[in-house]
Amino acid sequence: MGIIKVENIKVYAYHGCLKEETKIGSDYRVDLEVKANLKNSAKSDELSDTVDYVFLNRIIKEEMCVPSKLLETVAKRILNRIFTEEKMVQKATVWVSKINPPIGGDVERVTIKMTERRKK
């Protein structure tokens, strides 16, 4: 088993419960960690034998473009797509962070973390 991380993906998106958030948008950071068997790819040196991080990045960017009230909803959509579209992934953890959230204080970011395992 091995780990692939795609870190600090910066996205501008329109998530939130406040009307202003869905109109103005804000900055987000997404981090992803997936676990998969990387032994074959380590031997073969072939992209087809591993989890393509370009593919993972594309899923994140596409799902971040779909407005949602809650970051939890966005995270769950990202995980669902990963498990549906990439059979090699056995476990995935995604962190979705809203940068400078409008919560009436000096807060750098709020982050939700969600982990899923492939159902056998």
CSV table of C-alpha atoms in Angstrom, one decimal:
chain,number,residue,atom,x,y,z
A,1,MET,CA,0.0,0.0,0.0
A,2,GLY,CA,1.2,3.5,-0.7
A,3,ILE,CA,-0.1,7.1,-0.3
A,4,ILE,CA,-0.5,9.8,-2.9
A,5,LYS,CA,-1.1,13.3,-1.7
A,6,VAL,CA,-2.3,16.3,-3.7
A,7,GLU,CA,-1.9,19.3,-1.5
A,8,ASN,CA,-2.9,23.0,-1.4
A,9,ILE,CA,-5.1,23.0,-4.4
A,10,LYS,CA,-6.3,26.6,-4.7
A,11,VAL,CA,-9.8,27.1,-6.0
A,12,TYR,CA,-12.2,30.1,-6.2
A,13,ALA,CA,-15.7,28.8,-5.6
A,14,TYR,CA,-19.2,29.8,-4.5
A,15,HIS,CA,-20.1,27.7,-1.5
A,16,GLY,CA,-21.9,28.9,1.7
A,17,CYS,CA,-25.2,29.4,3.4
A,18,LEU,CA,-25.1,33.2,3.0
A,19,LYS,CA,-26.5,34.7,-0.2
A,20,GLU,CA,-23.4,36.8,-0.5
A,21,GLU,CA,-21.1,33.8,-0.5
A,22,THR,CA,-22.9,32.2,-3.5
A,23,LYS,CA,-22.7,35.5,-5.4
A,24,ILE,CA,-19.3,36.9,-4.5
A,25,GLY,CA,-17.5,33.6,-3.9
A,26,SER,CA,-14.3,33.1,-2.0
A,27,ASP,CA,-11.0,31.3,-1.9
A,28,TYR,CA,-10.7,27.7,-1.0
A,29,ARG,CA,-8.0,25.2,-0.3
A,30,VAL,CA,-8.4,21.5,-0.9
A,31,ASP,CA,-6.0,18.7,0.2
A,32,LEU,CA,-6.4,15.1,-0.7
A,33,GLU,CA,-4.7,11.9,0.4
A,34,VAL,CA,-5.4,8.5,-1.2
A,35,LYS,CA,-4.2,5.1,-0.4
A,36,ALA,CA,-3.7,2.5,-3.1
A,37,ASN,CA,-1.4,-0.4,-4.0
A,38,LEU,CA,1.5,1.3,-5.7
A,39,LYS,CA,3.7,-1.8,-6.0
A,40,ASN,CA,2.9,-2.5,-9.7
A,41,SER,CA,3.5,1.1,-10.7
A,42,ALA,CA,6.8,1.2,-8.9
A,43,LYS,CA,7.9,-1.8,-11.0
A,44,SER,CA,6.3,-1.0,-14.3
A,45,ASP,CA,6.9,2.8,-14.4
A,46,GLU,CA,3.6,3.1,-16.2
A,47,LEU,CA,0.9,5.7,-15.4
A,48,SER,CA,-1.8,3.2,-16.1
A,49,ASP,CA,-0.6,1.2,-13.1
A,50,THR,CA,-1.1,4.0,-10.6
A,51,VAL,CA,-3.6,6.7,-9.5
A,52,ASP,CA,-3.1,9.7,-11.7
A,53,TYR,CA,-2.9,12.8,-9.6
A,54,VAL,CA,-3.8,14.9,-12.6
A,55,PHE,CA,-7.1,13.0,-12.6
A,56,LEU,CA,-7.6,13.6,-8.8
A,57,ASN,CA,-6.9,17.3,-9.3
A,58,ARG,CA,-9.5,17.4,-12.1
A,59,ILE,CA,-12.2,15.8,-9.9
A,60,ILE,CA,-11.6,18.3,-7.1
A,61,LYS,CA,-11.7,21.3,-9.5
A,62,GLU,CA,-14.9,20.0,-11.1
A,63,GLU,CA,-16.7,19.3,-7.9
A,64,MET,CA,-15.6,22.7,-6.4
A,65,CYS,CA,-17.4,24.4,-9.3
A,66,VAL,CA,-20.8,23.0,-8.2
A,67,PRO,CA,-22.1,25.5,-5.5
A,68,SER,CA,-23.2,23.9,-2.2
A,69,LYS,CA,-24.3,25.3,1.1
A,70,LEU,CA,-22.0,23.0,3.1
A,71,LEU,CA,-18.3,22.1,2.7
A,72,GLU,CA,-19.3,18.6,3.9
A,73,THR,CA,-21.4,18.2,0.7
A,74,VAL,CA,-18.6,19.1,-1.5
A,75,ALA,CA,-16.2,16.8,0.3
A,76,LYS,CA,-18.6,13.9,0.0
A,77,ARG,CA,-19.1,14.5,-3.8
A,78,ILE,CA,-15.3,14.5,-4.2
A,79,LEU,CA,-14.9,11.2,-2.4
A,80,ASN,CA,-17.9,9.6,-4.2
A,81,ARG,CA,-16.3,10.4,-7.6
A,82,ILE,CA,-12.9,9.1,-6.6
A,83,PHE,CA,-14.3,5.8,-5.5
A,84,THR,CA,-16.6,5.5,-8.5
A,85,GLU,CA,-14.0,6.5,-11.1
A,86,GLU,CA,-10.7,5.1,-9.7
A,87,LYS,CA,-10.9,1.4,-8.7
A,88,MET,CA,-7.3,1.4,-7.3
A,89,VAL,CA,-8.1,3.8,-4.4
A,90,GLN,CA,-8.8,1.9,-1.2
A,91,LYS,CA,-9.0,4.8,1.2
A,92,ALA,CA,-9.3,8.6,0.7
A,93,THR,CA,-9.2,11.6,2.9
A,94,VAL,CA,-10.2,15.1,1.7
A,95,TRP,CA,-9.8,18.4,3.5
A,96,VAL,CA,-11.8,21.3,2.2
A,97,SER,CA,-11.0,24.7,3.7
A,98,LYS,CA,-12.7,28.1,3.3
A,99,ILE,CA,-10.1,30.9,3.5
A,100,ASN,CA,-11.1,33.9,5.5
A,101,PRO,CA,-14.6,32.7,6.2
A,102,PRO,CA,-17.3,35.4,7.0
A,103,ILE,CA,-17.8,34.4,10.6
A,104,GLY,CA,-17.3,37.8,12.4
A,105,GLY,CA,-13.7,37.4,13.5
A,106,ASP,CA,-10.1,37.1,12.4
A,107,VAL,CA,-10.1,33.5,11.2
A,108,GLU,CA,-7.6,32.2,8.7
A,109,ARG,CA,-9.7,29.3,7.5
A,110,VAL,CA,-12.3,26.7,8.5
A,111,THR,CA,-11.7,23.2,7.4
A,112,ILE,CA,-13.7,20.0,7.2
A,113,LYS,CA,-12.0,16.6,6.9
A,114,MET,CA,-13.8,13.5,5.6
A,115,THR,CA,-12.4,10.0,5.1
A,116,GLU,CA,-13.9,7.1,3.3
A,117,ARG,CA,-12.8,3.5,2.7
A,118,ARG,CA,-13.8,1.4,-0.3
A,119,LYS,CA,-16.6,-0.9,0.6
A,120,LYS,CA,-15.7,-4.6,0.0
